[in-house]
mmCIF file of C-alpha atoms and ligand atoms in Angstrom:
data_model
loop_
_atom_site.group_PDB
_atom_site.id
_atom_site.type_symbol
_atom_site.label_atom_id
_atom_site.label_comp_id
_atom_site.label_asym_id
_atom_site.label_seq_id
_atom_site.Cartn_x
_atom_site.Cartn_y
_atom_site.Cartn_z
ATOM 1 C CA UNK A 1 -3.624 21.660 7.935
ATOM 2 C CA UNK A 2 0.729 21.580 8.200
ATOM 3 C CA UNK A 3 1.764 18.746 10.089
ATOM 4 C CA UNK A 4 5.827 18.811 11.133
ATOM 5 C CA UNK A 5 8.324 16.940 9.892
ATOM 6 C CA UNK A 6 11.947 16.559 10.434
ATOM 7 C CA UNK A 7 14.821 16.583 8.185
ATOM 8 C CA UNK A 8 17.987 14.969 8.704
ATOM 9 C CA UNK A 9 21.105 15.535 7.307
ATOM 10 C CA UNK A 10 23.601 13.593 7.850
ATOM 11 C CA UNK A 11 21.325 11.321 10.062
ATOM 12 C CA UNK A 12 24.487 9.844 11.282
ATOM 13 C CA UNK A 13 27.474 11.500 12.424
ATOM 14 C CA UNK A 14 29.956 9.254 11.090
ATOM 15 C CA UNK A 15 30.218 8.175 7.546
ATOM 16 C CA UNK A 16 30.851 4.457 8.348
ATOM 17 C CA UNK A 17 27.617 4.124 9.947
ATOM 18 C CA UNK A 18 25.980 5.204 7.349
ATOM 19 C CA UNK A 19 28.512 2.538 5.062
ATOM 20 C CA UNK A 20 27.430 0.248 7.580
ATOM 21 C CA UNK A 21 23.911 -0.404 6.543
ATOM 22 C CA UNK A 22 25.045 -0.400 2.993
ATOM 23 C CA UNK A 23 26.720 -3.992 3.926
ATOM 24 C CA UNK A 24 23.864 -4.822 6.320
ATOM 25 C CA UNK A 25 21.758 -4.220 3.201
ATOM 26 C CA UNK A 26 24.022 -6.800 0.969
ATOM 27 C CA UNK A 27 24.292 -9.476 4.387
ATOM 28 C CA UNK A 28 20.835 -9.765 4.613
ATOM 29 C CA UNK A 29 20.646 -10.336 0.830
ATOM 30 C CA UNK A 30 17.583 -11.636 -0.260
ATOM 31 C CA UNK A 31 14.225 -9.424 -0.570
ATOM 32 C CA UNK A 32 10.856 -10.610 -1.288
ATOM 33 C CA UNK A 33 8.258 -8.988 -3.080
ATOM 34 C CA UNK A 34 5.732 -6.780 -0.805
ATOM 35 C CA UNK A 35 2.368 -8.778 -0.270
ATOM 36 C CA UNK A 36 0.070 -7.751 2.246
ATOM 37 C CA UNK A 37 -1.207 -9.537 5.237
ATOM 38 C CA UNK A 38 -5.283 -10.509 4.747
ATOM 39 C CA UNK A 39 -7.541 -9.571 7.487
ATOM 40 C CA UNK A 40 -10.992 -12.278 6.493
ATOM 41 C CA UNK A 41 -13.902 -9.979 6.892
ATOM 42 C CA UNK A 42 -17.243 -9.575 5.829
ATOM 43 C CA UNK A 43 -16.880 -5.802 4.735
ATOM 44 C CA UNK A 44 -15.575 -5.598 1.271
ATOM 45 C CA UNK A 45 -14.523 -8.524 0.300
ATOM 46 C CA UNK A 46 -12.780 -8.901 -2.907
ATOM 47 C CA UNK A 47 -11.049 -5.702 -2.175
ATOM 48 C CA UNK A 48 -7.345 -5.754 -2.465
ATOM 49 C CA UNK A 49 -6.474 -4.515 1.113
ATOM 50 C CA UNK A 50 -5.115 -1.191 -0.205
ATOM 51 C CA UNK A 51 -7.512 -0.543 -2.145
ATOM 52 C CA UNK A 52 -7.928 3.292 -2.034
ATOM 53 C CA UNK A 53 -4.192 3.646 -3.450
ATOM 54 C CA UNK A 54 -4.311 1.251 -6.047
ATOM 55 C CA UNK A 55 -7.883 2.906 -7.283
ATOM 56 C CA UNK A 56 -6.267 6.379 -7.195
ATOM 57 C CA UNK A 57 -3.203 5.345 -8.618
ATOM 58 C CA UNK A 58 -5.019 3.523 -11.797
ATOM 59 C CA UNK A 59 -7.494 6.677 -11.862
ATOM 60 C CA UNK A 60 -4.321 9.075 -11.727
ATOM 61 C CA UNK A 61 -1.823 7.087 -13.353
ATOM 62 C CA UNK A 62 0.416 8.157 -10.808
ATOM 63 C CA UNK A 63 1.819 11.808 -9.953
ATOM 64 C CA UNK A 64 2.923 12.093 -13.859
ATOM 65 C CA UNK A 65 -0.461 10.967 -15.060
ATOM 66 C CA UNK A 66 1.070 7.890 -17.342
ATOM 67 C CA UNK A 67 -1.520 5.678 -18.347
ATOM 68 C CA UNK A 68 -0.203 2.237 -19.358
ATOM 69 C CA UNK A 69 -2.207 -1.044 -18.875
ATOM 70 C CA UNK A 70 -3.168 -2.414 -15.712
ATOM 71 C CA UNK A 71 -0.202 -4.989 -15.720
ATOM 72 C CA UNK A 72 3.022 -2.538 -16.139
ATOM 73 C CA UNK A 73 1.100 -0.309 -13.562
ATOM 74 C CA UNK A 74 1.411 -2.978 -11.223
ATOM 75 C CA UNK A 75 5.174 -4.500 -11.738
ATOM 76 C CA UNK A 76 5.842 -0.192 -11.014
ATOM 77 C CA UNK A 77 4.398 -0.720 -7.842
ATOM 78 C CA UNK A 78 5.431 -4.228 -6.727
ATOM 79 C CA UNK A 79 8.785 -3.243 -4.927
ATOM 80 C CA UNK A 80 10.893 -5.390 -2.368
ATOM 81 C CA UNK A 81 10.948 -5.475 1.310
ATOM 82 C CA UNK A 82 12.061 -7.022 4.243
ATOM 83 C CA UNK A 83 11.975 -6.429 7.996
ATOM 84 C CA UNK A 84 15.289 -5.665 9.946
ATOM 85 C CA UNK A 85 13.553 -5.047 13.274
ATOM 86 C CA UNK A 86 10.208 -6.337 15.067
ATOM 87 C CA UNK A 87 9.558 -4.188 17.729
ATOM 88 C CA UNK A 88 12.457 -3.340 19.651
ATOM 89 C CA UNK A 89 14.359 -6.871 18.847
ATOM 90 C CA UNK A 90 17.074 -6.970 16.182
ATOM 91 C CA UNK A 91 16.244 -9.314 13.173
ATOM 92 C CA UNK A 92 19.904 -8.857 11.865
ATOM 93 C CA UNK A 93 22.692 -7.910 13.864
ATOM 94 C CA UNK A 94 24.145 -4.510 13.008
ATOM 95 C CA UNK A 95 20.731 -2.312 13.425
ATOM 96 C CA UNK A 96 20.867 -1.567 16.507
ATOM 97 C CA UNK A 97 22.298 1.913 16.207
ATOM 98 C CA UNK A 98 19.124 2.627 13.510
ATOM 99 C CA UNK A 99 16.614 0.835 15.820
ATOM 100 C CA UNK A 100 17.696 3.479 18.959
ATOM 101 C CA UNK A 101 18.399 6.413 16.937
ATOM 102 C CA UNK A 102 18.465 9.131 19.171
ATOM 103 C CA UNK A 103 17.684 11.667 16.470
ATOM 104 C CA UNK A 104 14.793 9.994 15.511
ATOM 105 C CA UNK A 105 13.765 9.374 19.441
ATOM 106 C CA UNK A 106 13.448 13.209 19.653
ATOM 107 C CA UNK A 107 11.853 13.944 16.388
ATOM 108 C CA UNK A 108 9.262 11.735 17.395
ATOM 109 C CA UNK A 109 8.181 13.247 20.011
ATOM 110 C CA UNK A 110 8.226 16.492 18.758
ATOM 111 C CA UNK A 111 6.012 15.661 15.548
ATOM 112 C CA UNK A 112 3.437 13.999 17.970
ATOM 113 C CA UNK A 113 4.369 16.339 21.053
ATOM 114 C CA UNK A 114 4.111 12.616 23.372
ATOM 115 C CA UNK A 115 7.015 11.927 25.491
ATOM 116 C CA UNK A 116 7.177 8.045 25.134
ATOM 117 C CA UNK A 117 8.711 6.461 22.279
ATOM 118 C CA UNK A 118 8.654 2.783 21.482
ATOM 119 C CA UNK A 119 10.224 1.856 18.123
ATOM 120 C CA UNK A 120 7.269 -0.720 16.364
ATOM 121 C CA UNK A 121 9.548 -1.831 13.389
ATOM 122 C CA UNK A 122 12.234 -1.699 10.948
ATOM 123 C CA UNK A 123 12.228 -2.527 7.303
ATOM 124 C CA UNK A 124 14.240 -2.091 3.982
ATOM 125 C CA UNK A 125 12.060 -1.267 0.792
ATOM 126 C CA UNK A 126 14.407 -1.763 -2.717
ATOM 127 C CA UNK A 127 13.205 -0.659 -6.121
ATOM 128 C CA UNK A 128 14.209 -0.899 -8.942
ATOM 129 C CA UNK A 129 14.733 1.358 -11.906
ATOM 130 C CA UNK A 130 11.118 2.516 -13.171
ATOM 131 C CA UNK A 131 9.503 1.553 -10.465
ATOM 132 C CA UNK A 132 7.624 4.124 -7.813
ATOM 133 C CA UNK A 133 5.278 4.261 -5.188
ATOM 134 C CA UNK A 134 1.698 5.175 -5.434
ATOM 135 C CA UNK A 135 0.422 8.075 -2.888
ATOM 136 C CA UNK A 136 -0.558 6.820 0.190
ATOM 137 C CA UNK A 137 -0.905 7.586 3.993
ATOM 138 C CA UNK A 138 0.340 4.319 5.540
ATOM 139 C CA UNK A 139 -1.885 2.068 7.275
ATOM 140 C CA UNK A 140 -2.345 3.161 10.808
ATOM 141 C CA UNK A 141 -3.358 1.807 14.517
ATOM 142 C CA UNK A 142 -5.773 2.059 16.792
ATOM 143 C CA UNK A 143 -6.455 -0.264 19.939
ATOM 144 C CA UNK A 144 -8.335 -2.922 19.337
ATOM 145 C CA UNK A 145 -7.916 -2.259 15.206
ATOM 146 C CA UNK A 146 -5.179 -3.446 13.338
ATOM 147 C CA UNK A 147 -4.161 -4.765 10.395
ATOM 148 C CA UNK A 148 -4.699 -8.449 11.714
ATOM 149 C CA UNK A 149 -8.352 -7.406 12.679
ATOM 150 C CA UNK A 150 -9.321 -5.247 9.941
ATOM 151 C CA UNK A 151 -8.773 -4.293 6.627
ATOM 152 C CA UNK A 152 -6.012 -1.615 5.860
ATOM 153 C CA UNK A 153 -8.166 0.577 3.449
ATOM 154 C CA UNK A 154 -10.547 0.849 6.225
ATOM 155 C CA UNK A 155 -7.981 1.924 8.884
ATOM 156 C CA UNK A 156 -6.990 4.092 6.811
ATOM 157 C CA UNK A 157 -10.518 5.919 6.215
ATOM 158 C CA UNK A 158 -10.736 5.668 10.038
ATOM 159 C CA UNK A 159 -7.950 7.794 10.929
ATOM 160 C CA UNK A 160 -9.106 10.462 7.465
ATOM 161 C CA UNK A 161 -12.405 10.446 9.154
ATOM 162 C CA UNK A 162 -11.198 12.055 12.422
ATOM 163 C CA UNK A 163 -14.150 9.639 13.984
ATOM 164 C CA UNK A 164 -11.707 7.123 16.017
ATOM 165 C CA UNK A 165 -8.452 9.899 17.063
ATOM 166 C CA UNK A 166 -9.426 8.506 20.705
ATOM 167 C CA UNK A 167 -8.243 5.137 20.008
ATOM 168 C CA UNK A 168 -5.896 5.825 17.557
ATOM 169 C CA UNK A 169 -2.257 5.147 18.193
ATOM 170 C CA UNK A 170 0.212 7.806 17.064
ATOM 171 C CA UNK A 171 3.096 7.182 14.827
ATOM 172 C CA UNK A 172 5.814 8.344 13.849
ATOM 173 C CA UNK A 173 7.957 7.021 10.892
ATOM 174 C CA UNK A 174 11.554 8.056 9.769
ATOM 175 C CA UNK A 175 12.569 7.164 6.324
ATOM 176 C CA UNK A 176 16.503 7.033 5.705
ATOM 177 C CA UNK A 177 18.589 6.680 2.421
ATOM 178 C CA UNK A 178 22.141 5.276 2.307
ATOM 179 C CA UNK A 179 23.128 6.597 -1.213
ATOM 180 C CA UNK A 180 22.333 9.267 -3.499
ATOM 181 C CA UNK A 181 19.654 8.267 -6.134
ATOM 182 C CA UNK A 182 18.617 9.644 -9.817
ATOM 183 C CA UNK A 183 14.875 9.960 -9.925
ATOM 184 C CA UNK A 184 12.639 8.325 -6.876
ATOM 185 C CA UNK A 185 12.289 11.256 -5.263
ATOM 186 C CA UNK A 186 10.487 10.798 -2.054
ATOM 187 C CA UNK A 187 7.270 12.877 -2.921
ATOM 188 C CA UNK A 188 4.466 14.109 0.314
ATOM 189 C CA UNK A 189 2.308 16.739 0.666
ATOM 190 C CA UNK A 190 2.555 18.450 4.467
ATOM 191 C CA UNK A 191 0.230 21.095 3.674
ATOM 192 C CA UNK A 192 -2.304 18.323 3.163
ATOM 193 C CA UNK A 193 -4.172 17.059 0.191
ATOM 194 C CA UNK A 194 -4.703 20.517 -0.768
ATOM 195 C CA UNK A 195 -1.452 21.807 -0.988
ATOM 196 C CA UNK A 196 1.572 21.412 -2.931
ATOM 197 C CA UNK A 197 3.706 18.176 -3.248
ATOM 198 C CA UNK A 198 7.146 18.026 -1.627
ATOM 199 C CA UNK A 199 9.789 16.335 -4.168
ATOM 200 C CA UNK A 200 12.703 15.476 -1.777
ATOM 201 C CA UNK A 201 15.514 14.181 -3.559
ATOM 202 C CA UNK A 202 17.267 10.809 -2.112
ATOM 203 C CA UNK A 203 20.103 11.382 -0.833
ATOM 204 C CA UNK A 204 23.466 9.313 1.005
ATOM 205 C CA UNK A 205 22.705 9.634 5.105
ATOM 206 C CA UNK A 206 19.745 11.597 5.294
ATOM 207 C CA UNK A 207 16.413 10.795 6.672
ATOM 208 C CA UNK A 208 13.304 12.413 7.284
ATOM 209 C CA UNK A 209 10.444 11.926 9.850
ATOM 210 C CA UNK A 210 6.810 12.663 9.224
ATOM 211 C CA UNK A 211 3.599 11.397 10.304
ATOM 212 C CA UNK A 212 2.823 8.969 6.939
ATOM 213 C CA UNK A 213 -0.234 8.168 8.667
ATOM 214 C CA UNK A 214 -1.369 11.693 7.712
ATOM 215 C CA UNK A 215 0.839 12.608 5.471
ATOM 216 C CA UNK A 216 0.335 11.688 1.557
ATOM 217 C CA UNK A 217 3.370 10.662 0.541
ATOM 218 C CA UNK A 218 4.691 8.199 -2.217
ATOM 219 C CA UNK A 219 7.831 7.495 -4.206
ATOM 220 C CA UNK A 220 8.838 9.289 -7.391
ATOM 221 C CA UNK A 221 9.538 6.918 -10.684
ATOM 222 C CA UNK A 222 13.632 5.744 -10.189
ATOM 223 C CA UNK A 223 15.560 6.835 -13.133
ATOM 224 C CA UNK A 224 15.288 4.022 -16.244
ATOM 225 C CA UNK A 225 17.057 5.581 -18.452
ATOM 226 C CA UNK A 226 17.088 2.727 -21.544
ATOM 227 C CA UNK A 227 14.638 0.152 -21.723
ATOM 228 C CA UNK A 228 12.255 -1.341 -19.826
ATOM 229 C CA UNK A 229 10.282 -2.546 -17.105
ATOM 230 C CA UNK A 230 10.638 -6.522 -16.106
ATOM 231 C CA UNK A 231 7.229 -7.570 -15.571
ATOM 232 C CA UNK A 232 7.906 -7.843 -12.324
ATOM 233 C CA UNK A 233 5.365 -10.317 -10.023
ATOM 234 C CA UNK A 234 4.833 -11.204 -6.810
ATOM 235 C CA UNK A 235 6.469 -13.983 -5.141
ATOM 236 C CA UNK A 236 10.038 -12.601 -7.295
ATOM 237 C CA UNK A 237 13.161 -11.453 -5.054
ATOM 238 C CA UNK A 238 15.496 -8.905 -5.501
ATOM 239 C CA UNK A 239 19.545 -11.005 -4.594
ATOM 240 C CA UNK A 240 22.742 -9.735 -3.637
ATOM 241 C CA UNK A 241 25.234 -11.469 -6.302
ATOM 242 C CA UNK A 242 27.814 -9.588 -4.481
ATOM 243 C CA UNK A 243 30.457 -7.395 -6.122
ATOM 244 C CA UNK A 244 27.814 -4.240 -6.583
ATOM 245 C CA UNK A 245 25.601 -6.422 -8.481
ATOM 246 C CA UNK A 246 21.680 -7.814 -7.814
ATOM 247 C CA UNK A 247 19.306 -9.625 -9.521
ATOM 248 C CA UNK A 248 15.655 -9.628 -9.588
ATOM 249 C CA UNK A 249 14.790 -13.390 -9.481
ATOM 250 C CA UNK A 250 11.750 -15.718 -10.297
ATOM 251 C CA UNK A 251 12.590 -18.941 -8.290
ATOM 252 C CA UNK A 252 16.642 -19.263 -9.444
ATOM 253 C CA UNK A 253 15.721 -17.406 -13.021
ATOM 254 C CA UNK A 254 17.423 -14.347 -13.369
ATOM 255 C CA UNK A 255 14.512 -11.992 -14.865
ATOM 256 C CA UNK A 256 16.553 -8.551 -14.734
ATOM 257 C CA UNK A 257 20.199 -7.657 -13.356
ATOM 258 C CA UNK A 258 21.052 -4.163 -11.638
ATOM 259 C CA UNK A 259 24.063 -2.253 -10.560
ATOM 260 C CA UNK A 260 23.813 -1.461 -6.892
ATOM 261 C CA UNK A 261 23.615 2.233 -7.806
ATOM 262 C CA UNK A 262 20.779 2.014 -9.934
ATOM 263 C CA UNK A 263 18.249 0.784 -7.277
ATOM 264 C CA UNK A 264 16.305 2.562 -5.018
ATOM 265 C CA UNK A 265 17.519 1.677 -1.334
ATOM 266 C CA UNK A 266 15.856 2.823 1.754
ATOM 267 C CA UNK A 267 14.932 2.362 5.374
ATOM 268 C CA UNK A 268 11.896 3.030 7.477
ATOM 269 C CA UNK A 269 11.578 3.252 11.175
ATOM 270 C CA UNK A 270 7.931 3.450 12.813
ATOM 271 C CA UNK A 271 7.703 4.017 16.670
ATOM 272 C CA UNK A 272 4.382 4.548 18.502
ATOM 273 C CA UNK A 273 4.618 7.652 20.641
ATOM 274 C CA UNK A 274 2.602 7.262 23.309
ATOM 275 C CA UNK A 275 1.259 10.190 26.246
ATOM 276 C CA UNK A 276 1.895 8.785 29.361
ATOM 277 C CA UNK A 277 2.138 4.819 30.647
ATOM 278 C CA UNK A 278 -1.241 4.648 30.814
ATOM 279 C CA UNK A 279 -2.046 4.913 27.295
ATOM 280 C CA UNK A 280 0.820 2.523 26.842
ATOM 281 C CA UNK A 281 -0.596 0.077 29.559
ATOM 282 C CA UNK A 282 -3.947 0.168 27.907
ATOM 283 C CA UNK A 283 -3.194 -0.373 24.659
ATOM 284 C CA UNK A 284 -1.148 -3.593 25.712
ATOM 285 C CA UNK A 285 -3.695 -4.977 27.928
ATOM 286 C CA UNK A 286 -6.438 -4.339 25.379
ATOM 287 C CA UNK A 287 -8.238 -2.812 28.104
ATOM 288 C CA UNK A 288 -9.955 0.201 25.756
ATOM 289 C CA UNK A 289 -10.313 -1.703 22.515
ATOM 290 C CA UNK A 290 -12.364 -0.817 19.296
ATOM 291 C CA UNK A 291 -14.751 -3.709 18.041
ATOM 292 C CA UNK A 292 -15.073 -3.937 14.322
ATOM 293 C CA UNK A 293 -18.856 -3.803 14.366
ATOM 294 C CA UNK A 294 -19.102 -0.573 16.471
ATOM 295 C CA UNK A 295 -16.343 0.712 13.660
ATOM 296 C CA UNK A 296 -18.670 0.338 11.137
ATOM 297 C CA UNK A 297 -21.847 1.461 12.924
ATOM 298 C CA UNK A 298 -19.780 4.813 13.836
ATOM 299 C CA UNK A 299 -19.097 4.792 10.098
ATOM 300 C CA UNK A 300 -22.639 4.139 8.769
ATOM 301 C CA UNK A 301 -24.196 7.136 11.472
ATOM 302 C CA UNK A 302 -21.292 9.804 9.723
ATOM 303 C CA UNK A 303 -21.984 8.888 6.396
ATOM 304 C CA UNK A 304 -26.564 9.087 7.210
ATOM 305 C CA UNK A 305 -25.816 12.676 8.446
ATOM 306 C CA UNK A 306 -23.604 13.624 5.545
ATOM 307 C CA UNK A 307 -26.626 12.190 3.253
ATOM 308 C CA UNK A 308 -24.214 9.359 1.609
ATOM 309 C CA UNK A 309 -26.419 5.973 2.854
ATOM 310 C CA UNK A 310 -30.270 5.894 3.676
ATOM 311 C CA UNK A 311 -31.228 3.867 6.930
ATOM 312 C CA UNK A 312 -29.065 0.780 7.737
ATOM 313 C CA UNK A 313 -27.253 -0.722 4.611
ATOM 314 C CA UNK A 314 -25.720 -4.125 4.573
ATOM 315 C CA UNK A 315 -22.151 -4.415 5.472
ATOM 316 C CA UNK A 316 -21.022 -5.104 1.700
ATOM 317 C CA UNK A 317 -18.708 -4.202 -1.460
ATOM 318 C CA UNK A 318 -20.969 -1.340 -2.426
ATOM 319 C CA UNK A 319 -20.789 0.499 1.578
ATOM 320 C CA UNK A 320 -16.891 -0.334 1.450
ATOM 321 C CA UNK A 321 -16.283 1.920 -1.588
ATOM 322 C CA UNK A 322 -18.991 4.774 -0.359
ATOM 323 C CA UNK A 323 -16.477 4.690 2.885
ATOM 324 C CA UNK A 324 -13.340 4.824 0.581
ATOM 325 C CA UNK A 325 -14.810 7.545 -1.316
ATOM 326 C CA UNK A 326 -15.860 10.000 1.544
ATOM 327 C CA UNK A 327 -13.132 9.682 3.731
ATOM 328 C CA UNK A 328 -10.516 9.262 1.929
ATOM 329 C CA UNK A 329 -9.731 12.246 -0.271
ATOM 330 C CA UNK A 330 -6.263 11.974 -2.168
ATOM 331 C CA UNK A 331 -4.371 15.198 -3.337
ATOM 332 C CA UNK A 332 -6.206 17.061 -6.180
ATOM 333 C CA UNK A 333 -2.817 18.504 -7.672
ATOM 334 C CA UNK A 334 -0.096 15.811 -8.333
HETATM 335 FE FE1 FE2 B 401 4.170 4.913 3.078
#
C-alpha cells in the first residue's frame, strides 16, 4: 500500500521565519533526554514501552546493519526533546506561526482526506553527531486508548493489525528542519514495509508531512566524522552556551561540546484530523471508548484464527511478544 505525503519546500515563505525558530530553538535552551511515559499494566510487563523498535533495531542493528554492544546502541538512540506546543496552546512564545501553519493545515487533510484539523502538539527533537533513530511508526490514538492507558508497543500493533481503524484517531505529523544537515537523513518507507526506503536529506526550511503512524520511518546516523560517541544516558541535557555552541550535560558536567551546525535540529507537528464534529465530540466526551480488556480479547480471537495461541492464554510477557511479532512487521530491506 502508498500512503501520501507532502513535501515542503521552503515551508515558509520568508527566510526570517524560518531564522526565527533557529533563536526560538537557542531561547528555550535546555533539552532533556527522551524518556517515555509508563502506562502500569498487567500485559507485558517488563517491556520497555517501545519495545518492537528497540527489538528490531538490536536484531537489525539499524538500517546499516552495525552491530556494536547493547550500550553504544542505546546512547545512538537516546536523543533530546522538548515540547513547544500542547495542543493548540503555546509553551514558548514565538510558535505560533508553526503551531497554525496553513501549509500543514491543508496537507493534513489531504493525507487523511478529513476536513477538521486540530494541531495535538509541538516538539523539538536534537541529536547529536552519531546518533539516529531506529525505524518506527509512531505511537498512535484511538478513543478510549492512549498512551496513558496502554502501552505504546501495543497501540502500535493495534493500528498494524487493522482490528481497531473504527476507533482509531487519524494523524497527521509534519516534520520541519531549520538548517541543512550532513548525514541524518530522514529515512521512511511509503510504499510500506515492502518497498523501498526513502532517504530525504535535511535540509534549511523544508518539511514534510506523512502519516508516521503508518509510515516506517526513522532517522539516518548524523555525520561523526572523528571520534566518538559520548555514552550518552538518560536524565543528560543537551544546553545552549550561546555563541553557536551546546553542550551535552550530566547535572552541570560537560560530557561532550558541539557546534550548532553539527547537530541534528528538527521540529514535529501532530494534528488529529478528524471527519466531521461528531467524531470530534465523541472522542472528547469519551462517549465511544475502547476498554483495554476488550483490546486484548479482540487481539487473542485474531491471533486463535491465524493459529498463533490455543484457547484463552493468560494476559502475560510471553502473549505480549506473540502480539509484537504478528502484527507488527518491520521493513525486510533496510
Ligand atoms: Fe517517529
Amino acid at each position: 500500500m502508498t500512503h501520501d505525503y507532502v513535501l515542503f519546500d521552503p515551508l515558509f515563505d520568508g527566510e526570517s521565519d524560518a531564522e526565527a525558530m533557529v533563536r526560538l530553538c537557542e531561547r528555550f535552551g535546555r533539552y532533556g533526554m527522551y524518556s517515555q511515559e509508563n502506562a502500569d499494566t498487567e500485559i507485558g510487563r517488563g517491556l520497555t514501552q517501545r519495545h518492537d523498535a528497540a527489538q528490531n533495531y538490536f536484531r537489525s542493528g539499524g538500517r546499516h546493519g552495525r552491530h556494536d554492544p547493547v550500550d553504544v546502541l542505546a546512547a545512538r538512540t537516546n536523543y533530546f526533546r522538548e515540547e513547544y506546543a500542547y495542543g493548540t496552546e503555546p509553551l514558548i512564545d514565538g510558535i505560533e506561526p508553526f503551531l497554525f501553519h496553513d501549509g500543514f493545515v491543508d496537507a493534513a487533510r489531504k493525507i487523511h482526506r478529513r476536513p477538521l484539523i486540530e494541531p495535538a502538539i509541538v516538539f523539538a527533537n536534537l541529536m547529536v553527531p552519531g546518533q539516529e533513530l531506529a525505524l518506527h511508526t509512531d505511537v498512535p490514538e484511538f478513543r478510549g486508548a492512549n498512551r496513558k492507558t496502554t502501552p505504546q508497543w501495543l497501540l502500535v500493533a493495534m493500528r498494524h493489525s487493522k482490528l481497531f481503524e473504527d476507533w482509531r484517531m487519524p494523524i497527521a505529523t509534519g516534520v520541519a528542519w531549520f538548517h541543512d544537515c550532513k548525514g541524518g537523513e530522514f529515512a521512511f518507507y511509503p510504499d510500506g514495509p515492502g518497498g523501498d526506503a526513502v532517504a530525504h536529506e535535511v535540509a534549511f526550511n523544508t518539511a514534510i508531512l506523512v502519516d508516521t503512524d503508518s509510515v516506517f520511518h526513522g532517522v539516518d546516523p548524523v555525520d561523526l566524522p572523528t571520534g566518538e560517541l559520548p555514552p550518552l544516558k538518560p536524565g543528560m541535557h543537551l544546553v545552549y552556551d550561546g555563541d553557536e555552541q551546546w553542550s551535552a550535560r550530566n547535572g552541570d558536567d560537560v560530557v561532550a561540546r558541539y557546534r550548532w551546525d553539527e547537530l541534528r535540529f528538527s521540529v514535529s507537528w501532530k494534528a488529529y484530523c478528524f471527519a466531521d464534529e461528531s467524531e470530534r465530540d465523541a472522542w472528547r466526551s469519551h462517549a465511544d471508548d475502547l476498554e483495554l480488556e476488550w483490546i486484548l480479547d479482540r487481539l487473542v480471537a485474531d491471533l486463535r484464527e491465524r493459529g498463533r495461541v490455543d484457547g484463552d492464554p493468560p494476559r502475560d510477557r510471553d502473549l505480549a511478544l506473540t502480539i509484537i511479532d504478528e502484527y507488527i512487521r518491520f521493513p525486510a530491506s533496510q
